[in-house]
Each structure stands twice: as C-alpha cells, then as structure tokens.
PDB file of C-alpha atoms in Angstrom:
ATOM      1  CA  UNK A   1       0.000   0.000   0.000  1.00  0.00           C
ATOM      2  CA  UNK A   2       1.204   3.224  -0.262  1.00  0.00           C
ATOM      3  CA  UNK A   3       1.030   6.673   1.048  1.00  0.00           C
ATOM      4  CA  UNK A   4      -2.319   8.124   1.697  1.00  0.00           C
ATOM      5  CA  UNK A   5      -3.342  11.458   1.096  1.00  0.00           C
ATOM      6  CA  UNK A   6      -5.185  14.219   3.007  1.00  0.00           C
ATOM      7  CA  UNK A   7      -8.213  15.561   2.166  1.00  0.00           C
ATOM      8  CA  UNK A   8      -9.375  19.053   3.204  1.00  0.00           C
ATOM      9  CA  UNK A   9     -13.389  19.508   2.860  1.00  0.00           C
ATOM     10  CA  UNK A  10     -15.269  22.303   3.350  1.00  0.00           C
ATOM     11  CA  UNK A  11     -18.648  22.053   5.511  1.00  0.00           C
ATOM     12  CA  UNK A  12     -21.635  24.067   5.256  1.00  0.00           C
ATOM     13  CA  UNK A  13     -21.521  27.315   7.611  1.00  0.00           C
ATOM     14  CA  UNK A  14     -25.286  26.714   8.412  1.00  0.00           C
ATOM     15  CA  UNK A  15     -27.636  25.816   5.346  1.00  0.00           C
ATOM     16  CA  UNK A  16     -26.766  21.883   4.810  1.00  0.00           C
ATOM     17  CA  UNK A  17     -28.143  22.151   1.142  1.00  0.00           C
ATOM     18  CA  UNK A  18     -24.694  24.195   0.525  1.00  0.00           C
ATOM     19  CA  UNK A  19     -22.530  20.585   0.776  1.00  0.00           C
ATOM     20  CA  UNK A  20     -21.260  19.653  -2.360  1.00  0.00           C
ATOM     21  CA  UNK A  21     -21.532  16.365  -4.387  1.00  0.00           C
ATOM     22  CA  UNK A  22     -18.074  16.148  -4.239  1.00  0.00           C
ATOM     23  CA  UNK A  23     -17.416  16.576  -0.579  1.00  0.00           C
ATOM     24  CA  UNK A  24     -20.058  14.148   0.323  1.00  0.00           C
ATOM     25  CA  UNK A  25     -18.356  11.142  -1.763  1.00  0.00           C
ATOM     26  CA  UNK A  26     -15.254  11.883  -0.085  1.00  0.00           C
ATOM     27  CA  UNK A  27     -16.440  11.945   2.895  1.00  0.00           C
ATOM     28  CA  UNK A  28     -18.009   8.604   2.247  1.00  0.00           C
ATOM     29  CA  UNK A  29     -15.483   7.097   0.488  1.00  0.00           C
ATOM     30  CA  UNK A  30     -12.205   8.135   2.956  1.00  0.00           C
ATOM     31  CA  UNK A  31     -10.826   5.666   6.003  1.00  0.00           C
ATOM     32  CA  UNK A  32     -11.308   8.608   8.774  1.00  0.00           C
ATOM     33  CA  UNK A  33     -12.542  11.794   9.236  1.00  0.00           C
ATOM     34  CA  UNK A  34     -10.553  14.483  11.379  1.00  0.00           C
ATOM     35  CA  UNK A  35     -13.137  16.692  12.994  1.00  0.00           C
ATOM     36  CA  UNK A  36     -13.209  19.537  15.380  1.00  0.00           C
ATOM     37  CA  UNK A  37     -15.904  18.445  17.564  1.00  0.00           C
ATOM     38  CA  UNK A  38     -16.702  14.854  16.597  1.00  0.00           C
ATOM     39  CA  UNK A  39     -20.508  15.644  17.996  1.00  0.00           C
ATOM     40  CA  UNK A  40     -20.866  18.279  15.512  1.00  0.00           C
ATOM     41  CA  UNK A  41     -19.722  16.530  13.099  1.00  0.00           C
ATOM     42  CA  UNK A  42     -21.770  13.505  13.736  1.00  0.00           C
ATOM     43  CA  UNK A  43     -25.180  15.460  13.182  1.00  0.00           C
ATOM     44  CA  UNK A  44     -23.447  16.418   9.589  1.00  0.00           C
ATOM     45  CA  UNK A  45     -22.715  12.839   8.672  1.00  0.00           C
ATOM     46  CA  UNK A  46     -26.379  11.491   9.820  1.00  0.00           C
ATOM     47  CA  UNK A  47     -27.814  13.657   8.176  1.00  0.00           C
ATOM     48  CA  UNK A  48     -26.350  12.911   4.983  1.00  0.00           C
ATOM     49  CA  UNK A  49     -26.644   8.865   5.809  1.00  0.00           C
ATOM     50  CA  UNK A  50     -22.367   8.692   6.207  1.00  0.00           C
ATOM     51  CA  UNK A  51     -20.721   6.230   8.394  1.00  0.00           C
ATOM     52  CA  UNK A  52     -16.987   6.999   7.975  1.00  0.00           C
ATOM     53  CA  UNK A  53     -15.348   6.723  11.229  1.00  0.00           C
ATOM     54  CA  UNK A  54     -14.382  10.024  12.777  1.00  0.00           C
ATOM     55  CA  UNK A  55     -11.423  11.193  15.123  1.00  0.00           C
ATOM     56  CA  UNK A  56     -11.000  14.452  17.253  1.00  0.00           C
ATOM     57  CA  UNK A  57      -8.467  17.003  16.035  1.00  0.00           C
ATOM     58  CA  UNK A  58      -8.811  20.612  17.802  1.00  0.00           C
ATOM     59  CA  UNK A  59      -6.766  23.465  19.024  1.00  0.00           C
ATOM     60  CA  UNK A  60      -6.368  21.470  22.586  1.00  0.00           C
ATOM     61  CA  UNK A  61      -4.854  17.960  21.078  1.00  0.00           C
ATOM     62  CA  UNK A  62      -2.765  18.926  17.881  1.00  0.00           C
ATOM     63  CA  UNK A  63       0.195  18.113  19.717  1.00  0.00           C
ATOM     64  CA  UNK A  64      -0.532  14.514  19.971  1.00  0.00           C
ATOM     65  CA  UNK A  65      -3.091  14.053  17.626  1.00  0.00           C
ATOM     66  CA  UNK A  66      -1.188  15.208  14.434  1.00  0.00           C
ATOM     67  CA  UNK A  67       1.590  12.536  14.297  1.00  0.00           C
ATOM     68  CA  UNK A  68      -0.925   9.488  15.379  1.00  0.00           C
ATOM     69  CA  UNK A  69      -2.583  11.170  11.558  1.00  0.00           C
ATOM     70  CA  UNK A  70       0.358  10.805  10.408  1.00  0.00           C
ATOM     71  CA  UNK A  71       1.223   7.339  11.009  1.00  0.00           C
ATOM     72  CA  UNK A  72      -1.723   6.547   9.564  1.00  0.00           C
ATOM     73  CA  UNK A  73      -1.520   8.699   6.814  1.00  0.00           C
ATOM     74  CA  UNK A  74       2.164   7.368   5.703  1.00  0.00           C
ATOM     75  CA  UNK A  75       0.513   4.209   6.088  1.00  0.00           C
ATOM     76  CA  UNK A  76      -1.638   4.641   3.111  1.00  0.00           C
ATOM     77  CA  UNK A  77      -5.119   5.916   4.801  1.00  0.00           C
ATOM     78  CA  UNK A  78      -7.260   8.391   3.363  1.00  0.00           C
ATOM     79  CA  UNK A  79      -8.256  11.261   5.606  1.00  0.00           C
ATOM     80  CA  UNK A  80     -10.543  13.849   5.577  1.00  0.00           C
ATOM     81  CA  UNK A  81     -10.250  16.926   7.457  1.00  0.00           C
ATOM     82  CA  UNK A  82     -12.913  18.773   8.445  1.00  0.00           C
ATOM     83  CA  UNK A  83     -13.884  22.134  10.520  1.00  0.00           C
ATOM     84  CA  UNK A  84     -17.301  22.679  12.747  1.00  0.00           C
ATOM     85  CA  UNK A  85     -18.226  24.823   9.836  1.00  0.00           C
ATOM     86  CA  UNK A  86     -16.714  25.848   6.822  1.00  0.00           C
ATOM     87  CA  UNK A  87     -12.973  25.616   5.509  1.00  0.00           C
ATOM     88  CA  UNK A  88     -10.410  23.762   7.893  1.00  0.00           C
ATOM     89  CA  UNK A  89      -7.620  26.059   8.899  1.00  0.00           C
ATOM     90  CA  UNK A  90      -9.677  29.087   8.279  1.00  0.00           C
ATOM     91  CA  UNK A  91      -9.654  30.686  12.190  1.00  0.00           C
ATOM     92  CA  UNK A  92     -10.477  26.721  12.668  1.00  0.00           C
ATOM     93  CA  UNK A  93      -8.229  23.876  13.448  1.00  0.00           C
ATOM     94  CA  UNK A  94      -6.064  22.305  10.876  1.00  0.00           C
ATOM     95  CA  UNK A  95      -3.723  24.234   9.313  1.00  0.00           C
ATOM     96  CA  UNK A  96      -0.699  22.299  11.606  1.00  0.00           C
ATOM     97  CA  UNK A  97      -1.729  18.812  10.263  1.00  0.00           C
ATOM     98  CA  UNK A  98      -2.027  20.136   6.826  1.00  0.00           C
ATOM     99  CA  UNK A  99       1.715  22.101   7.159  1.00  0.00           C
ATOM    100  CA  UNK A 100       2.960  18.542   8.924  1.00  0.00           C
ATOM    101  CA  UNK A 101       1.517  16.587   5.966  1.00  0.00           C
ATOM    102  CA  UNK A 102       3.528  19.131   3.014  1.00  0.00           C
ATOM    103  CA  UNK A 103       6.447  18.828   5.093  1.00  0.00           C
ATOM    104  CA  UNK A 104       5.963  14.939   4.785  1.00  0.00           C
ATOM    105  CA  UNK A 105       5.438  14.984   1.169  1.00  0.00           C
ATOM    106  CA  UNK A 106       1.651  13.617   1.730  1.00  0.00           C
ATOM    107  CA  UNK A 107      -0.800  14.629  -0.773  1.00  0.00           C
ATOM    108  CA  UNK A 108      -3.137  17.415   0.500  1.00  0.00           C
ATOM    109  CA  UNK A 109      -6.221  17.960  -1.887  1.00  0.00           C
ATOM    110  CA  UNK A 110      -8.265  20.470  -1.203  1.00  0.00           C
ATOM    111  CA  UNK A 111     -12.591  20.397  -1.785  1.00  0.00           C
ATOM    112  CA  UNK A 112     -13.973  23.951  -1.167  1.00  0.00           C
ATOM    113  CA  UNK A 113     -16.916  24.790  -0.152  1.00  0.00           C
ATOM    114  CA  UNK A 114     -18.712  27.527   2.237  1.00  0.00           C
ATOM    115  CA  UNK A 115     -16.856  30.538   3.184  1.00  0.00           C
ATOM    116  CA  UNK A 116     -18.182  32.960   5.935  1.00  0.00           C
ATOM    117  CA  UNK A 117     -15.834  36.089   5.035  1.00  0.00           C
ATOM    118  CA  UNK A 118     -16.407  35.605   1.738  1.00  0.00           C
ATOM    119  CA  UNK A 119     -20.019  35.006   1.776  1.00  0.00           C
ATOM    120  CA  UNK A 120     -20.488  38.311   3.621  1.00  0.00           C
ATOM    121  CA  UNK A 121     -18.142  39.737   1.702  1.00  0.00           C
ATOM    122  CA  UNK A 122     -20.451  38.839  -2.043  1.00  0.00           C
ATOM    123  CA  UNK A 123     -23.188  41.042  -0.220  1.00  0.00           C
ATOM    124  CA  UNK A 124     -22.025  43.689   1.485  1.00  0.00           C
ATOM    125  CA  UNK A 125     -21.749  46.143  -1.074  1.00  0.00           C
ATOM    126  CA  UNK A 126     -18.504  47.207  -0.107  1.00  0.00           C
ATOM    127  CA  UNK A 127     -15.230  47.152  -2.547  1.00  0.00           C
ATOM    128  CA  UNK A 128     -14.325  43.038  -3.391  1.00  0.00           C
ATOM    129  CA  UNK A 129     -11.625  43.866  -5.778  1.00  0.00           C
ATOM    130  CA  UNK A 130      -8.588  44.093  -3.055  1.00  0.00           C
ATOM    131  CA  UNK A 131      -9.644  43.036   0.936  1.00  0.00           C
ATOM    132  CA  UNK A 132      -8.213  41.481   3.617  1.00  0.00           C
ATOM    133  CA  UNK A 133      -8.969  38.696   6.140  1.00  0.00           C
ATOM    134  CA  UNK A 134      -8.318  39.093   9.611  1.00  0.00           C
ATOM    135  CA  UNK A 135     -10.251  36.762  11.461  1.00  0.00           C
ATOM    136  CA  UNK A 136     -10.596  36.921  14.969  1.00  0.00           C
ATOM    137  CA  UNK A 137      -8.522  39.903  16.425  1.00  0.00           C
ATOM    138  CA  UNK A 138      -6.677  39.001  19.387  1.00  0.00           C
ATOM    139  CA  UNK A 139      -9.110  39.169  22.894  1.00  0.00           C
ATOM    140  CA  UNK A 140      -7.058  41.560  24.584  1.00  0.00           C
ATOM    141  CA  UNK A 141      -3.756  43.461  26.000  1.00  0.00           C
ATOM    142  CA  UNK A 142      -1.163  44.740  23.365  1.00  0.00           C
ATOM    143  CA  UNK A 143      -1.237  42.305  20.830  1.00  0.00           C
ATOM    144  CA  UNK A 144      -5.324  43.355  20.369  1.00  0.00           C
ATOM    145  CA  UNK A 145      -4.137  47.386  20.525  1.00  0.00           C
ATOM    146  CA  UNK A 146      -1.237  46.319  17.684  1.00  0.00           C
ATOM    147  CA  UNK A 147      -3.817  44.714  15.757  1.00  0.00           C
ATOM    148  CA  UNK A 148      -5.924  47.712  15.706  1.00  0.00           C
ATOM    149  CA  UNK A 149      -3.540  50.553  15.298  1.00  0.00           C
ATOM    150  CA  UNK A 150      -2.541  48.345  12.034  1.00  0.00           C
ATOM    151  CA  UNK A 151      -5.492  48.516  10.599  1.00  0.00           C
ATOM    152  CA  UNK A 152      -5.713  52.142  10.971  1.00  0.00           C
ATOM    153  CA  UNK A 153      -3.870  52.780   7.777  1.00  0.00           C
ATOM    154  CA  UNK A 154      -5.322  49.425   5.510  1.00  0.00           C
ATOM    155  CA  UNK A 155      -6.761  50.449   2.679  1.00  0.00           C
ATOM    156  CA  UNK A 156      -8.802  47.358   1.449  1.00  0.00           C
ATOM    157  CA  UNK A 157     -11.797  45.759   2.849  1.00  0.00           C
ATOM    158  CA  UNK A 158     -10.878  44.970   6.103  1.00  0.00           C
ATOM    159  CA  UNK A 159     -12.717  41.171   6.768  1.00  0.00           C
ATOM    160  CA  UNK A 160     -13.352  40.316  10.582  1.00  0.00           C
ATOM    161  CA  UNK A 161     -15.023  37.520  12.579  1.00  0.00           C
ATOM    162  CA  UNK A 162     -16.608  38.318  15.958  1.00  0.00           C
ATOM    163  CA  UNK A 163     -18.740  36.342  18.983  1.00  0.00           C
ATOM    164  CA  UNK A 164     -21.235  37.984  19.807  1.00  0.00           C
ATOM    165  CA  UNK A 165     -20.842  38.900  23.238  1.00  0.00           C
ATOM    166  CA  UNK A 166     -17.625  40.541  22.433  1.00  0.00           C
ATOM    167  CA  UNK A 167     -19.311  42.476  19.183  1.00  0.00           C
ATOM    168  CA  UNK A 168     -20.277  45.355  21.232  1.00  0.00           C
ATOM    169  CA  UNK A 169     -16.614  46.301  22.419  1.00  0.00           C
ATOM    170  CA  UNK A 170     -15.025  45.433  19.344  1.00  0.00           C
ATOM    171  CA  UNK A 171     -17.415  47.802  17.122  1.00  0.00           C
ATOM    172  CA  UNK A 172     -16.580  50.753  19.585  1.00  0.00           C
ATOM    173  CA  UNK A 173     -12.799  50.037  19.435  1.00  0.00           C
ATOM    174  CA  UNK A 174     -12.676  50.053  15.903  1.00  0.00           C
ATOM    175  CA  UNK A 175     -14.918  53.229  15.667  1.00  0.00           C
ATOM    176  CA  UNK A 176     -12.341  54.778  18.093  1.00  0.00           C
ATOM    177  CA  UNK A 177      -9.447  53.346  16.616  1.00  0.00           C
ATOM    178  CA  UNK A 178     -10.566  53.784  12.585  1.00  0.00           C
ATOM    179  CA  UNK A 179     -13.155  56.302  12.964  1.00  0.00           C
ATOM    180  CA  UNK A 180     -17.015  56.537  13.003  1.00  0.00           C
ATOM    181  CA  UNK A 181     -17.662  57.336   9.529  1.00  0.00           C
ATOM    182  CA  UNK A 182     -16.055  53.998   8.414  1.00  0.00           C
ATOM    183  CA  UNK A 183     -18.909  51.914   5.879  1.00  0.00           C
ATOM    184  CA  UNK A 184     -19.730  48.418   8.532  1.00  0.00           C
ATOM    185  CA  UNK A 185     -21.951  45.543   6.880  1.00  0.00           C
ATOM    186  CA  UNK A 186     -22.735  43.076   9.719  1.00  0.00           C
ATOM    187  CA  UNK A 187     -23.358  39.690   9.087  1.00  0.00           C
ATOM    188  CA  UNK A 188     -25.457  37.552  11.079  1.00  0.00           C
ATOM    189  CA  UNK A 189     -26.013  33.734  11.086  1.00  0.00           C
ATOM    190  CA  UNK A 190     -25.012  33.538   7.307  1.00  0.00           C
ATOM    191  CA  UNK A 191     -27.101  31.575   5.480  1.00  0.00           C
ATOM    192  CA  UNK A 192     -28.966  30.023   8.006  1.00  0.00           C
ATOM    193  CA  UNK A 193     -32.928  30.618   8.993  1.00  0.00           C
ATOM    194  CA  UNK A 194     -32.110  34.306  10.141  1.00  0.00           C
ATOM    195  CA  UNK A 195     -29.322  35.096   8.611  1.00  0.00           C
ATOM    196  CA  UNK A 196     -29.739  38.938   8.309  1.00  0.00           C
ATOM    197  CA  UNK A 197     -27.049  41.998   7.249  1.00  0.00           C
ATOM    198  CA  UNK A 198     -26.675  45.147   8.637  1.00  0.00           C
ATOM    199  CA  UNK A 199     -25.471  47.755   6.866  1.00  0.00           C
ATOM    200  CA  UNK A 200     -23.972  51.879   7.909  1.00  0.00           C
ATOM    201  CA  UNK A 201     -21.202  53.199   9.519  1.00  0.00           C
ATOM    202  CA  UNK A 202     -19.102  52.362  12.661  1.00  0.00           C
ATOM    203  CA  UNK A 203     -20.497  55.243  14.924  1.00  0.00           C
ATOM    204  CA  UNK A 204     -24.217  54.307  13.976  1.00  0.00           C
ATOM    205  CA  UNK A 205     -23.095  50.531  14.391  1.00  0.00           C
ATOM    206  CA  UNK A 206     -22.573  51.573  18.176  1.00  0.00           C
ATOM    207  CA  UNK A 207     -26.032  53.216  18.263  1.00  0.00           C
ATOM    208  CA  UNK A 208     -27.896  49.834  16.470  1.00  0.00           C
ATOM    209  CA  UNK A 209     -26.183  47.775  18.841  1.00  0.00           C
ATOM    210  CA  UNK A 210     -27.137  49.255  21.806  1.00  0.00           C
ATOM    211  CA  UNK A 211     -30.751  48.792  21.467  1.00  0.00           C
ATOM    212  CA  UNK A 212     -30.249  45.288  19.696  1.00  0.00           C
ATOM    213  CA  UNK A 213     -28.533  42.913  21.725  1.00  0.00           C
ATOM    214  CA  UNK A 214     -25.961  40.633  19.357  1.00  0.00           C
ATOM    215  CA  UNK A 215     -27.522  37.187  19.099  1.00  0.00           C
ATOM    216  CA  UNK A 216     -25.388  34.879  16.848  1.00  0.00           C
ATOM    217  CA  UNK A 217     -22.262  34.478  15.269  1.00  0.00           C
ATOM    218  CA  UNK A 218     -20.842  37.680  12.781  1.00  0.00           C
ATOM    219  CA  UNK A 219     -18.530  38.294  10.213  1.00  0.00           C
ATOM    220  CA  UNK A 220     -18.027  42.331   9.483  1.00  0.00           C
ATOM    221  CA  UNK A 221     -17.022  43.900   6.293  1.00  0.00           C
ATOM    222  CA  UNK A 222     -15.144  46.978   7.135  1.00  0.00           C
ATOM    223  CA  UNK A 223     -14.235  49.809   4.217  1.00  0.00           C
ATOM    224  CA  UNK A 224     -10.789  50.366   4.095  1.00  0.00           C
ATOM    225  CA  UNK A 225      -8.811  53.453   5.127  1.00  0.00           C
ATOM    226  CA  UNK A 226      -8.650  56.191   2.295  1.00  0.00           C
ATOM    227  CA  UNK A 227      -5.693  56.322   0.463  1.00  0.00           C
ATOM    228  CA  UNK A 228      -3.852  59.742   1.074  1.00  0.00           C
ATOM    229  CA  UNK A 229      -4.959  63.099  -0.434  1.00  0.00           C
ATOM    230  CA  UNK A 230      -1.759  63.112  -3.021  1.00  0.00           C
ATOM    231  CA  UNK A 231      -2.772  59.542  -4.127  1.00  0.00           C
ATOM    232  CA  UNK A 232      -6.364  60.726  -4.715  1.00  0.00           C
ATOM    233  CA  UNK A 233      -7.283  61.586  -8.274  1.00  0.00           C
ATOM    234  CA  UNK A 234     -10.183  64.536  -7.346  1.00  0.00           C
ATOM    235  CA  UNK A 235     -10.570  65.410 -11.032  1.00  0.00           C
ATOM    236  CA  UNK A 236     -11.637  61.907 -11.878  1.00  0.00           C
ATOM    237  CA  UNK A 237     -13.751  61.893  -8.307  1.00  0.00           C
ATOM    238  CA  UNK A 238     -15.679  65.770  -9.726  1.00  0.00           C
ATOM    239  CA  UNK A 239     -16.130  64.147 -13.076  1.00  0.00           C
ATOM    240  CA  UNK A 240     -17.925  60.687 -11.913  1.00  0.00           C
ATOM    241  CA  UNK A 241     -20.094  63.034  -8.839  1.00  0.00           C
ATOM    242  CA  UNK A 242     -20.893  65.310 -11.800  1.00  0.00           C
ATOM    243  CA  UNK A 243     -21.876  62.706 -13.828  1.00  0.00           C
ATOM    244  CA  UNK A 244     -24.119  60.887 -10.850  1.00  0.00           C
ATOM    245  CA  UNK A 245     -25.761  64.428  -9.978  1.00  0.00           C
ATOM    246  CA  UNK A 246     -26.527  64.518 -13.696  1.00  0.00           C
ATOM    247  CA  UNK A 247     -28.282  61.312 -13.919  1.00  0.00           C
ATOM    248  CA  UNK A 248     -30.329  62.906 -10.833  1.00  0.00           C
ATOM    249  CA  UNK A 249     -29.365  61.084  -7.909  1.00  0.00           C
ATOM    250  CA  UNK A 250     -29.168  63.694  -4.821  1.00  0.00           C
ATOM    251  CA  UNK A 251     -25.686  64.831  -3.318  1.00  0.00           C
ATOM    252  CA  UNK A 252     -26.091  62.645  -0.353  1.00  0.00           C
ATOM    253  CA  UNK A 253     -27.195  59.928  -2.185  1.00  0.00           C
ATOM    254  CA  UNK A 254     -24.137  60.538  -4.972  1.00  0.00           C
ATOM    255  CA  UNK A 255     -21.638  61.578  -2.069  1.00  0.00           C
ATOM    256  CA  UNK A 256     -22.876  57.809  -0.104  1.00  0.00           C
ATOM    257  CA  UNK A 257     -22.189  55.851  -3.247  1.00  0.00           C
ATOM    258  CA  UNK A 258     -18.319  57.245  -3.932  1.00  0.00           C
ATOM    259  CA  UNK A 259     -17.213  57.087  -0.534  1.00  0.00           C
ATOM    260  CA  UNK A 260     -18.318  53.170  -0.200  1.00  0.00           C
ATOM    261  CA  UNK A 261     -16.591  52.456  -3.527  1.00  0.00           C
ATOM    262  CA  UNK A 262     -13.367  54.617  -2.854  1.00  0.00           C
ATOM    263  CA  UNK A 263     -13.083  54.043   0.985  1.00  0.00           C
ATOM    264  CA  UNK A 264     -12.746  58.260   1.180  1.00  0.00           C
ATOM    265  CA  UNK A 265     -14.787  59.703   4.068  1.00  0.00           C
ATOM    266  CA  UNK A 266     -18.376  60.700   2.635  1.00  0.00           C
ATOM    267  CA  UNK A 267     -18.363  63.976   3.853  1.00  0.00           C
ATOM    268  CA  UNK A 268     -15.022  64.924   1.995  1.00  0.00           C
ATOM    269  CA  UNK A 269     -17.240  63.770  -1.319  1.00  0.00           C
ATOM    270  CA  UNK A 270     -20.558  65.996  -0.220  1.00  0.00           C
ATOM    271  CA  UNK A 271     -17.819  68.694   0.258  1.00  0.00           C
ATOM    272  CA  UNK A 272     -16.764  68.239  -3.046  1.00  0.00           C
ATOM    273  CA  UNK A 273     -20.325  68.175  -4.337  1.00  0.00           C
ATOM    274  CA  UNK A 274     -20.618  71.478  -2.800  1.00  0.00           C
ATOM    275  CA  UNK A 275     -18.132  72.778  -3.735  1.00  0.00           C
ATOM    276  CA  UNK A 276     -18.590  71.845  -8.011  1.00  0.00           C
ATOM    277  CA  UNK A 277     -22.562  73.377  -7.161  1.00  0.00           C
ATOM    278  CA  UNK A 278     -20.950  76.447  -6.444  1.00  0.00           C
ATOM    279  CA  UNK A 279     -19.067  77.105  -9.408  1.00  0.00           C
ATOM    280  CA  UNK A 280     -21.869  76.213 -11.688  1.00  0.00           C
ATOM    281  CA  UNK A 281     -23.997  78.442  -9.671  1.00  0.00           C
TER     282      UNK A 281
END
C-alpha cells in the first residue's frame, strides 16, 4: 500500500443544502474523518446517511493528535479533514496537520466549499476587488491594541469575525481606533434561517447595537482606510459626482455611493459636491 493522502473539505456554515456532491463522496469514500468536535460533526454525517469513522483534532490535542494522523496517513489511509463549519484552517483547526503533511510529502487535496468572510463579503456592497482577512482579532492586551492601530492605515476591505458577546466592544474600538464614519456591513447567522445583514457606519453601528442585543455568530465587512490626499485623483472623483448628480441622484445619495466604492470619508465627497454646485452656480 502506499502513502495516503489528506483531504481538506469544506462544511456548510449553516444551510446543509450548501454541501457539495463532491465533498459528500469523499467523505463517504475516505478511512477517517478528522473533525473539530466529533458531535458536531456527527449530526453532519447522519444527516447525509455517512458512516466513515471520525477522530477528534482541535486546538487542545494537535500536539498529539497530528503525528498518530500521520502514522496513519504514511501508512496509506485516506483522511478527511474537516472544521465545525466551513474551511479547515480558516480561524479553525487544521492548518498544523495540513503544514505537517507538506512537510511529509503527503498529498493534500483540497474540496472547497462555504466561506463565511467571503459570503459576507459577495453582499455587502462594499469594494471586493482588493480586501483582507483578519479573522478573529486578538481578545485583549497589546497584541489586540497592535492589531488595531494596524489597521488604521489598511486600505482594502478589512474582513473580521466576531462572537457575539464581544461584538459590542469590538465595534466601539474600531470606531475609536478607525473612525465613526467607516462603511460596517454586519453579518449575522449567514445563510442560516435568520441570517440577516446590517449595513452603515461604525459610529451608527454603536447606536444599532445598543438597542439590539448581538444574538449569533458575525462576520463584518469593514471599508478600508482612504488612500492619502496626493494619491487621490479629485478630477476623476468631480467628473464621476458630476456625472451621478446629472443622472439625478441627490448629493447625499451621490456623495454615499463614492465614498463606499473609494473608501474616502463621505463627507469629503458631499464637500466636493458642494463645492462643483458652487461654481456652476
């Protein structure tokens, strides 16, 4: 026999219709299944009628647990890997057996599949052409107060995961830290029964919150910094506002739309508007 080969499968991040043909017949068809909380993972495979045999792997037993994988995966076993929900080694478990398994030449296939980030990220109306993940941002201390002060100055879509009963404080750090006027989409319980989105700014964010208590898990989309005033092309900026004015859409409305495309603070844009209104005056 020889050496096996790993397989990393994405799960559905709430809606079981979004498993894949694919991922189900390798999940059928492999020797064991690595999963982050065997329980979880259980209601996943009876669901779908599967009756591979499964084995813990989370952030408290990779020590041990990823050479025993090993040893069985140099011993020609096929594995899957799987996450509670969504793509293993994503801000879940995983990414040290999959690192261990290049380092031992083992074949590591990937199978996507559902995507939190990048699911929120499809709807939020916010720029998708250049962002960044960030995950979970560290709890607390320096290393959190690094983490922000870094993202002061990024000027893509900033991608973030958050529990809720730590959204509250981290929505009024970043508003401190990035500033209010900063575009937010939040995104809650993605593509399950109530998945809903939430769309403004970080300072009315803080307002929303406080008379809706978080209930779920969320992924924010955060507009990125603006790039600096030499970088910024304002002729090309007057001509597309003139053009939106033209084709009737109000100042606000024209000065909203810019600023969530070009991450440059809205009121800079209405200032603008103003400003073009006066010389045609």
């Amino acid at each position: 026999m020889g050496i096996g080969q790993l397989w990393v499968v994405g799960t559905p991040i709430g809606n079981l219709e979004d498993m894949t043909a694919r991922a189900l017949r390798i999940l059928k068809e492999v020797d064991l299944i690595a999963a982050e909380d065997t329980r979880h993972t259980g209601r996943l495979l009876q669901h779908f009628g599967i009756t591979t045999p499964q084995i813990s792997l989370h952030e408290h037993n990779t020590r041990q647990r990823v050479p025993q994988l090993l040893q069985r995966l140099e011993a020609g076993q096929q594995i899957a890997l799987v996450s509670d929900a969504g793509l293993p080694g994503v801000s879940d478990p995983g990414y040290e057996l999959i690192t261990a398994c290049i380092a031992a030449a083992i074949p590591v296939t990937p199978i996507p599949g559902p995507n939190a980030a990048l699911t929120a990220l499809m709807a939020s109306g916010l720029p998708m052409n250049r962002f960044c993940f960030e995950g979970f941002l560290p709890p607390k201390g320096r290393d959190r107060q690094q983490r922000l002060a870094a993202l002061q100055q990024e000027t893509r879509t900033i991608l973030l995961y958050e529990a809720p009963h730590r959204l509250v404080q981290t929505v009024t750090e970043l508003c401190q830290t990035l500033g209010s006027d900063r575009p937010l989409v939040l995104a809650r319980e993605l593509t399950k029964y109530h998945e809903e989105f939430w769309r403004g700014t970080l300072a009315t964010a803080c307002a929303h919150l406080a008379n809706h208590p978080p209930r779920g898990e969320y992924t924010l989309v955060i507009g990125g910094a603006a790039s600096s005033s030499s970088a910024v092309d304002w002729e090309a900026l007057k001509e597309e506002l003139s053009a939106l004015l033209a084709q009737g859409f109000s100042l606000t409305q024209a000065s909203s739309q810019i600023a969530t495309l070009t991450g440059l603070p809205r009121r800079h844009i209405y200032k603008l508007g103003l400003e073009l209104r006066h010389r045609e005056s």
